[in-house]
Amino acid sequence: MALIVQKYGGTSVANVARIQAVAKRVKRYRDQGDDVIVVVSAMSGETNRLTDLITQIDENGSCREKDVVLATGEQVTMALLSMALVKQDCPAISYTGTQVKILTNNAYSKARIVDIDAHNIQSALQNNQVVIVAGFQGVDKGGNITTLGRGGSDTTAVALAVALKADECQIYTDVDGVYTTDPRVVAEASHIPSLALEEMLEMASQGSKVLQIRAVEFAYKYNMPIRVLSSFDDADNAKSTLVTREEDVMEKVMVRGVAFSRDEAQLTIVGIPDIPGIAVKILSPISDANIEVDMIVQNIGSDGTTDFTFTVHRNDYPQATQILEQVCKNLSARECSGNTTIAKVSIVGVGMRSHAGVATQMFKALADQDINIHMISTSEIKISIVIDEVHLELATRTLHDEFEMSKGLSEV
Ligand code: ADP
Ligand code: ASP
Ligand code: MG
């Protein structure tokens, strides 16, 4: 008998028929003797609808109240699924993040899970009940409802799998696994049967939204394999992707996939003193405001001054701009400016560790398409570039072709 955590995303619970289909699948596992914990998202479109309601009242309103509103979406699905299971003669009980309790810090809208109390879940499992948990939400130590950021139900699922030492964490969605790039953007994208957690970590952090980055971080840290599957495919031999330890990956490739993100914005501060400690003066007020900085470039100084450019999530751009304007004044910098029409494209693969020349090949392919690169950042297994947003799709296709990902991948 295994303990399985299954997470169903928004499209998988989009309406009553879909919820009943999920109940049927869950029951199948239960009937074969497994213990099942199910994590659900809000019905598709619901989190956007709630966000829109919030915006209509007050975009800058209390973050605490916004999270209370946003958390309602998942509460509806969890109870409907529980009812659907009971109706199919499968005992079930649903819990909100607070009821579990999933303890988080108090960073509203991007809270981090700090602890999970497994008590309620364990006793329900002992009672032979399927346990359904609302994804995307938790509670801080003051009892306030928090949410984990868009896509956060993935993180709830992996965190529960780790906390309860599950045998498997299955993420059911509307695609049958992870592809070499978003199959909705590049139709020739290839299905990946297995890839390393480290590769998925880079793909997710560079914009592949099939899994939330924090979910992969958890899985990587605690070595919890994730299986990505489609809730729309009931066949016994349905395709899936196993995201697992590097040594367990079947096929080694040089470039595993192309990730991209439009959620980028660039900020530049020009004419700052070229002295030690300047980067801290610029970036610490940004991080104090809980804004994550991604790429950073500092130019070589001349005349005792230098320029400093960095990127943030586009949602954080207005606040980051305000902060930077203040920094600009404090440092008597010449000026600061910004750009929200940029995008980031990255190639990822553990095979890059042992291959020189991948960057040159990437830059040449982009140059041949007249795509100008504004910023570059690399890690051992990833190369990212910032370009104008208008070139995003062309760059993604170009790199997908260049590294032959449409035809069964480039072998190491
Ligand atoms: P859910 O609502 O189930 O959480 P998401 O919309 O968050 O689903 O994630 C699934 C989507 O991720 C797919 O429909 C696909 O468009 C997108 N996606 C982006 N990159 C990839 C990739 N490399 N492989 C598969 N899907 C991807
Ligand atoms: N409902 C939330 C969202 O749409 C969380 C999730 O689906 O994972 O982002
Ligand atoms: Mg998702």
Coordinates of C-alpha atoms and ligand atoms in Angstrom, one line a residue:
M1 CA 0.0 0.0 0.0
A2 CA 1.4 3.4 -1.0
L3 CA 0.7 6.9 0.1
I4 CA 0.1 9.1 -2.9
V5 CA -0.3 12.9 -3.1
Q6 CA -2.3 14.0 -6.2
K7 CA -2.7 17.6 -7.2
Y8 CA -5.3 18.7 -9.7
G9 CA -4.9 22.1 -11.4
G10 CA -7.7 24.6 -12.4
T11 CA -8.6 23.0 -15.8
S12 CA -8.8 19.6 -14.1
V13 CA -11.5 20.8 -11.8
A14 CA -13.1 23.4 -14.1
N15 CA -16.7 22.2 -13.7
V16 CA -18.8 19.6 -12.0
A17 CA -18.2 17.0 -14.6
R18 CA -14.4 17.4 -14.3
I19 CA -14.7 17.3 -10.5
Q20 CA -16.6 14.0 -10.8
A21 CA -14.0 12.6 -13.2
V22 CA -11.3 13.5 -10.6
A23 CA -13.3 11.8 -7.9
K24 CA -13.5 8.7 -10.1
R25 CA -9.7 8.6 -10.6
V26 CA -9.0 9.2 -6.9
K27 CA -11.4 6.4 -6.0
R28 CA -9.6 4.1 -8.4
Y29 CA -6.4 4.6 -6.4
R30 CA -8.2 4.2 -3.1
D31 CA -9.9 1.0 -4.3
Q32 CA -6.5 -0.5 -5.2
G33 CA -5.5 0.0 -1.5
D34 CA -3.5 3.3 -1.6
D35 CA -3.9 6.1 0.8
V36 CA -4.6 9.3 -1.1
I37 CA -4.2 13.0 -0.3
V38 CA -5.6 15.3 -2.9
V39 CA -4.6 18.9 -3.3
V40 CA -6.9 21.0 -5.4
S41 CA -6.7 24.4 -7.2
A42 CA -9.6 26.8 -7.7
M43 CA -11.8 26.1 -10.7
S44 CA -10.1 27.5 -13.8
G45 CA -10.5 31.2 -14.2
E46 CA -11.6 31.6 -10.6
T47 CA -8.4 33.1 -9.2
N48 CA -8.4 35.6 -12.1
R49 CA -12.0 36.4 -11.4
L50 CA -11.3 37.0 -7.7
T51 CA -8.2 39.1 -8.6
D52 CA -10.4 41.2 -10.8
L53 CA -13.0 41.8 -8.0
I54 CA -10.2 42.9 -5.7
T55 CA -8.8 45.3 -8.3
Q56 CA -12.3 46.8 -8.9
I57 CA -12.5 47.7 -5.2
D58 CA -8.9 48.8 -4.4
E59 CA -5.8 47.6 -6.2
N60 CA -3.6 48.9 -3.3
G61 CA -5.9 47.6 -0.6
S62 CA -4.9 45.5 2.4
C63 CA -2.8 42.5 1.4
R64 CA -4.3 40.6 4.3
E65 CA -7.8 40.9 2.9
K66 CA -6.7 40.2 -0.7
D67 CA -5.4 36.8 0.5
V68 CA -8.7 36.1 2.3
V69 CA -10.5 36.7 -1.0
L70 CA -8.1 34.7 -3.1
A71 CA -8.1 31.7 -0.8
T72 CA -11.8 31.2 -1.3
G73 CA -11.4 29.6 -4.7
E74 CA -9.7 26.5 -3.5
Q75 CA -12.1 26.2 -0.6
V76 CA -15.0 25.7 -3.0
T77 CA -13.3 23.0 -5.0
M78 CA -12.0 21.0 -2.0
A79 CA -15.5 20.6 -0.6
L80 CA -17.1 19.9 -3.9
L81 CA -14.6 17.1 -4.6
S82 CA -15.1 15.7 -1.1
M83 CA -18.9 15.6 -1.8
A84 CA -18.3 14.0 -5.2
L85 CA -16.2 11.3 -3.6
V86 CA -18.7 10.6 -0.8
K87 CA -21.4 10.4 -3.5
Q88 CA -19.3 7.7 -5.2
D89 CA -19.1 5.8 -1.9
C90 CA -15.6 6.8 -1.1
P91 CA -15.2 8.3 2.4
A92 CA -13.5 11.7 2.2
I93 CA -12.9 14.9 4.2
S94 CA -11.6 18.3 3.1
Y95 CA -9.4 20.8 4.9
T96 CA -8.4 24.4 4.3
G97 CA -4.8 25.4 4.8
T98 CA -5.7 26.7 8.2
Q99 CA -7.5 23.6 9.2
V100 CA -4.5 21.4 8.3
K101 CA -2.5 23.5 9.5
I102 CA -0.1 24.7 6.9
L103 CA 2.0 27.3 8.7
T104 CA 3.6 30.0 6.5
N105 CA 5.4 33.3 7.0
N106 CA 3.3 36.4 6.7
A107 CA 4.5 37.5 3.2
Y108 CA 0.9 37.9 1.9
S109 CA 0.5 36.7 -1.8
K110 CA 3.9 35.1 -1.8
A111 CA 4.0 33.3 1.5
R112 CA 6.5 30.5 2.2
I113 CA 5.5 27.3 4.0
V114 CA 7.5 26.9 7.2
D115 CA 5.8 23.9 8.8
I116 CA 3.0 21.4 8.3
D117 CA 1.1 19.9 11.1
A118 CA 0.2 16.4 9.8
H119 CA -2.1 15.4 12.7
N120 CA -5.5 16.0 11.1
I121 CA -4.4 14.4 7.9
Q122 CA -3.0 11.3 9.6
S123 CA -6.0 10.7 11.7
A124 CA -8.3 11.1 8.6
L125 CA -6.2 8.6 6.7
Q126 CA -6.4 6.2 9.6
N127 CA -10.1 6.6 9.4
N128 CA -9.9 5.4 5.8
Q129 CA -10.8 8.7 4.4
V130 CA -9.4 10.4 1.3
V131 CA -8.0 13.7 2.5
I132 CA -8.5 16.7 0.3
V133 CA -6.5 19.9 1.0
A134 CA -7.0 23.3 -0.5
G135 CA -3.9 24.3 -2.4
F136 CA -2.3 27.7 -2.6
Q137 CA -3.0 28.7 1.0
G138 CA -1.7 28.6 4.5
V139 CA -2.0 30.4 7.8
D140 CA 0.6 32.6 9.5
K141 CA 1.4 32.3 13.2
G142 CA -1.1 35.1 14.0
G143 CA -3.9 33.0 12.4
N144 CA -4.1 35.1 9.2
I145 CA -4.9 33.4 5.9
T146 CA -2.0 33.6 3.5
T147 CA -1.5 32.6 -0.2
L148 CA 1.5 31.1 -1.8
G149 CA 1.7 32.9 -5.1
R150 CA 0.2 32.0 -8.5
G151 CA 0.6 28.3 -9.2
G152 CA 1.1 27.7 -5.5
S153 CA -1.1 24.5 -5.3
D154 CA 1.9 22.7 -6.8
T155 CA 3.9 23.8 -3.8
T156 CA 1.2 22.7 -1.3
A157 CA 1.3 19.2 -3.0
V158 CA 5.0 18.7 -2.8
A159 CA 5.3 20.1 0.7
L160 CA 2.6 17.7 1.9
A161 CA 4.3 14.8 0.1
V162 CA 7.5 15.7 1.9
A163 CA 5.9 16.2 5.3
L164 CA 4.0 12.9 5.1
K165 CA 6.8 11.0 3.4
A166 CA 4.6 10.1 0.4
D167 CA 5.7 7.4 -2.0
E168 CA 4.7 9.6 -5.0
C169 CA 3.7 13.2 -5.8
Q170 CA 1.5 13.3 -8.9
I171 CA 0.7 16.6 -10.5
Y172 CA -2.3 16.3 -12.8
T173 CA -2.7 19.1 -15.3
D174 CA -3.9 19.8 -18.9
V175 CA -0.7 18.5 -20.6
D176 CA 0.6 15.0 -20.4
G177 CA 4.0 16.0 -19.0
V178 CA 6.9 18.4 -19.4
Y179 CA 7.8 19.3 -23.0
T180 CA 11.0 20.8 -24.4
T181 CA 9.2 24.1 -24.4
D182 CA 5.6 25.3 -24.0
P183 CA 3.7 23.1 -26.5
R184 CA 1.1 25.9 -26.7
V185 CA 3.8 28.2 -28.2
V186 CA 5.9 25.8 -30.2
A187 CA 3.7 23.0 -31.7
E188 CA 6.8 20.9 -32.4
A189 CA 7.8 20.7 -28.8
S190 CA 8.8 17.1 -27.7
H191 CA 7.5 15.2 -24.7
I192 CA 10.2 14.6 -22.1
P193 CA 9.7 11.2 -20.3
S194 CA 12.2 12.1 -17.5
L195 CA 14.4 15.0 -16.5
A196 CA 16.5 15.9 -13.5
L197 CA 15.0 18.0 -10.7
E198 CA 17.9 20.4 -11.2
E199 CA 16.8 20.9 -14.9
M200 CA 13.2 21.4 -13.9
L201 CA 14.3 23.9 -11.2
E202 CA 16.0 26.0 -13.9
M203 CA 13.1 25.6 -16.4
A204 CA 10.6 26.7 -13.7
S205 CA 12.7 29.6 -12.5
Q206 CA 13.2 30.7 -16.1
G207 CA 9.4 30.8 -16.7
S208 CA 8.1 27.3 -17.5
K209 CA 4.9 27.5 -15.6
V210 CA 4.0 23.9 -15.8
L211 CA 5.3 23.6 -12.2
Q212 CA 5.7 26.4 -9.7
I213 CA 9.3 27.1 -8.9
R214 CA 8.9 26.7 -5.1
A215 CA 7.3 23.2 -5.6
V216 CA 10.4 22.2 -7.5
E217 CA 12.7 23.8 -4.9
F218 CA 11.0 21.7 -2.2
A219 CA 11.2 18.5 -4.3
Y220 CA 14.9 19.2 -5.0
K221 CA 15.8 19.9 -1.4
Y222 CA 14.0 16.9 0.0
N223 CA 14.6 14.6 -3.0
M224 CA 10.9 14.0 -3.7
P225 CA 10.2 12.8 -7.3
I226 CA 7.3 14.5 -9.1
R227 CA 5.3 12.9 -11.8
V228 CA 3.5 15.3 -14.2
L229 CA 0.4 13.8 -16.0
S230 CA -2.7 14.8 -17.8
S231 CA -6.1 14.5 -15.9
F232 CA -7.7 14.3 -19.3
D233 CA -6.1 11.0 -20.3
D234 CA -7.4 7.9 -18.6
A235 CA -5.5 5.3 -20.6
D236 CA -3.3 2.8 -18.6
N237 CA -0.4 3.6 -20.8
A238 CA -0.9 7.4 -20.7
K239 CA 2.3 9.5 -21.1
S240 CA 3.8 11.3 -18.2
T241 CA 7.0 13.0 -17.1
L242 CA 9.1 11.9 -14.1
V243 CA 11.1 14.7 -12.5
T244 CA 13.7 13.0 -10.4
R245 CA 17.3 12.7 -9.3
E246 CA 19.8 13.2 -12.1
E247 CA 21.2 9.7 -11.8
D248 CA 17.7 8.3 -12.4
V249 CA 17.1 10.2 -15.6
M250 CA 16.9 7.8 -18.6
E251 CA 18.2 9.9 -21.4
K252 CA 21.0 12.5 -21.0
V253 CA 20.9 15.5 -23.4
M254 CA 22.9 18.6 -23.9
V255 CA 20.0 21.0 -24.0
R256 CA 16.8 19.8 -22.3
G257 CA 14.5 22.6 -23.0
V258 CA 13.8 26.3 -23.8
A259 CA 12.0 28.3 -21.1
F260 CA 10.7 31.8 -21.5
S261 CA 9.1 34.6 -19.5
R262 CA 7.3 37.7 -20.3
D263 CA 7.0 38.7 -16.6
E264 CA 10.2 40.7 -16.7
A265 CA 11.0 44.3 -16.2
Q266 CA 14.4 46.1 -16.3
L267 CA 15.6 49.0 -14.2
T268 CA 18.7 51.0 -14.7
I269 CA 20.4 53.6 -12.6
V270 CA 23.0 55.7 -14.4
G271 CA 26.0 57.7 -13.1
I272 CA 26.4 56.3 -9.6
P273 CA 29.7 56.5 -7.7
D274 CA 32.0 53.5 -8.6
I275 CA 32.9 52.7 -5.0
P276 CA 32.6 49.6 -2.8
G277 CA 29.2 49.0 -1.3
I278 CA 27.1 50.6 -4.0
A279 CA 25.4 47.4 -5.1
V280 CA 24.1 46.9 -1.5
K281 CA 22.8 50.5 -1.3
I282 CA 20.8 49.9 -4.5
L283 CA 19.6 46.4 -3.8
S284 CA 18.9 46.3 -0.1
P285 CA 15.9 48.6 -0.2
I286 CA 14.5 46.5 -3.0
S287 CA 14.9 43.2 -1.1
D288 CA 13.6 44.9 2.1
A289 CA 10.4 45.4 0.1
N290 CA 10.3 41.6 -0.6
I291 CA 11.0 42.1 -4.3
E292 CA 13.2 39.5 -5.9
V293 CA 15.9 40.6 -8.2
D294 CA 16.8 38.3 -11.0
M295 CA 19.6 39.4 -13.4
I296 CA 22.1 42.0 -12.5
V297 CA 24.7 43.8 -14.6
Q298 CA 27.1 46.5 -13.5
N299 CA 29.1 48.2 -16.2
I300 CA 32.8 48.8 -16.0
G301 CA 33.2 52.3 -14.5
S302 CA 34.7 55.3 -16.1
D303 CA 35.2 58.9 -14.6
G304 CA 34.6 57.4 -11.2
T305 CA 31.0 56.6 -12.0
T306 CA 29.2 53.5 -13.3
D307 CA 25.7 52.2 -14.4
F308 CA 23.8 49.4 -12.7
T309 CA 20.9 47.4 -14.4
F310 CA 18.8 44.7 -12.9
T311 CA 15.5 42.9 -13.6
V312 CA 12.5 42.2 -11.4
H313 CA 9.1 40.5 -11.9
R314 CA 6.9 42.9 -14.0
N315 CA 4.3 43.0 -11.2
D316 CA 6.9 44.4 -8.9
Y317 CA 8.0 47.1 -11.4
P318 CA 5.9 50.0 -10.1
Q319 CA 7.1 49.5 -6.5
A320 CA 10.7 48.9 -7.6
T321 CA 10.7 52.1 -9.7
Q322 CA 9.5 54.1 -6.7
I323 CA 12.2 52.7 -4.5
L324 CA 14.9 53.2 -7.2
E325 CA 13.9 56.9 -7.6
Q326 CA 14.5 57.4 -3.9
V327 CA 17.9 55.6 -4.2
C328 CA 18.8 57.7 -7.2
K329 CA 18.3 60.9 -5.1
N330 CA 20.2 59.5 -2.1
L331 CA 23.2 58.6 -4.2
S332 CA 23.0 61.7 -6.4
A333 CA 22.9 59.5 -9.4
R334 CA 22.4 61.0 -12.9
E335 CA 19.1 59.3 -13.6
C336 CA 17.2 56.1 -13.4
S337 CA 15.0 54.5 -16.1
G338 CA 13.0 51.4 -16.8
N339 CA 11.7 49.1 -19.5
T340 CA 8.7 46.8 -19.3
T341 CA 8.8 45.5 -22.9
I342 CA 11.6 43.0 -22.4
A343 CA 11.4 39.2 -22.1
K344 CA 13.8 36.4 -21.0
V345 CA 14.6 33.3 -22.9
S346 CA 16.8 30.5 -21.5
I347 CA 18.2 27.2 -22.6
V348 CA 18.6 24.5 -19.8
G349 CA 20.3 21.1 -19.7
V350 CA 22.7 19.3 -17.3
G351 CA 24.6 18.2 -20.4
M352 CA 25.9 21.8 -20.7
R353 CA 28.3 21.1 -17.8
S354 CA 30.5 19.0 -20.0
H355 CA 30.0 20.9 -23.3
A356 CA 31.9 24.1 -24.3
G357 CA 30.6 26.3 -27.0
V358 CA 26.9 26.1 -26.3
A359 CA 26.7 29.8 -25.5
T360 CA 28.4 30.7 -28.8
Q361 CA 26.0 28.4 -30.7
M362 CA 23.1 30.1 -29.0
F363 CA 24.3 33.7 -29.6
K364 CA 25.1 32.9 -33.3
A365 CA 21.6 31.5 -33.9
L366 CA 20.0 34.6 -32.4
A367 CA 22.3 37.0 -34.3
D368 CA 21.4 35.2 -37.6
Q369 CA 17.8 36.2 -36.8
D370 CA 18.8 39.8 -36.0
I371 CA 17.8 39.5 -32.4
N372 CA 19.6 41.9 -30.1
I373 CA 20.6 40.6 -26.6
H374 CA 20.4 43.1 -23.8
M375 CA 21.6 41.0 -20.8
I376 CA 23.1 37.5 -20.4
S377 CA 23.3 35.4 -17.3
T378 CA 24.7 31.8 -17.0
S379 CA 24.8 29.0 -14.5
E380 CA 26.4 25.6 -15.0
I381 CA 23.3 24.2 -16.6
K382 CA 21.6 27.3 -18.0
I383 CA 22.1 30.3 -20.3
S384 CA 19.5 33.1 -20.1
I385 CA 19.2 36.2 -22.2
V386 CA 17.1 39.3 -22.0
I387 CA 15.7 40.5 -25.3
D388 CA 12.9 42.8 -26.6
E389 CA 9.6 41.2 -25.9
V390 CA 8.6 41.3 -29.6
H391 CA 11.3 38.8 -30.4
L392 CA 10.3 36.3 -27.7
E393 CA 8.5 33.7 -29.9
L394 CA 11.1 33.9 -32.7
A395 CA 13.9 33.4 -30.2
T396 CA 12.2 30.5 -28.6
R397 CA 11.6 28.7 -32.0
T398 CA 15.1 29.5 -33.2
L399 CA 16.7 28.0 -30.1
H400 CA 14.3 25.0 -30.2
D401 CA 15.4 24.3 -33.8
E402 CA 19.1 25.1 -33.3
F403 CA 19.4 22.5 -30.5
E404 CA 17.3 20.0 -32.5
M405 CA 14.7 19.6 -29.8
S406 CA 11.8 18.8 -32.2
K407 CA 13.4 15.6 -33.3
G408 CA 14.1 13.5 -30.3
L409 CA 16.7 15.7 -28.7
S410 CA 20.4 16.3 -29.1
E411 CA 22.3 13.5 -27.4
V412 CA 25.4 14.1 -25.4
Ligands
ADP1 P1 -2.6 23.8 -13.8 O1 -3.8 24.8 -13.8 O2 -3.0 22.4 -14.0 O3 -1.7 24.1 -12.7 P2 -0.8 25.3 -15.5 O4 -1.5 26.2 -16.5 O5 -0.3 26.0 -14.3 O6 -1.8 24.1 -15.2 O7 0.4 24.5 -16.2 C1 0.2 23.8 -17.4 C2 0.6 24.6 -18.6 O8 2.0 24.9 -18.5 C3 0.4 24.0 -19.9 O9 -0.9 24.1 -20.4 C4 1.4 24.6 -20.8 O10 0.9 25.6 -21.6 C5 2.4 25.3 -19.8 N1 3.8 25.1 -20.0 C6 4.8 26.0 -20.1 N2 6.0 25.4 -20.3 C7 5.7 24.1 -20.5 C8 6.6 23.0 -20.7 N3 7.9 23.1 -20.9 N4 6.0 21.7 -20.8 C9 4.7 21.6 -20.6 N5 3.8 22.6 -20.4 C10 4.3 23.9 -20.3
ASP2 N1 -5.5 29.0 -8.0 C1 -4.2 29.5 -7.9 C2 -3.8 30.1 -9.2 O1 -4.6 30.1 -10.2 C3 -3.2 28.5 -7.4 C4 -3.0 27.3 -8.4 O2 -3.8 27.0 -9.2 O3 -2.0 26.6 -8.2 O4 -2.7 30.6 -9.4
MG3 MG -0.2 25.5 -12.3

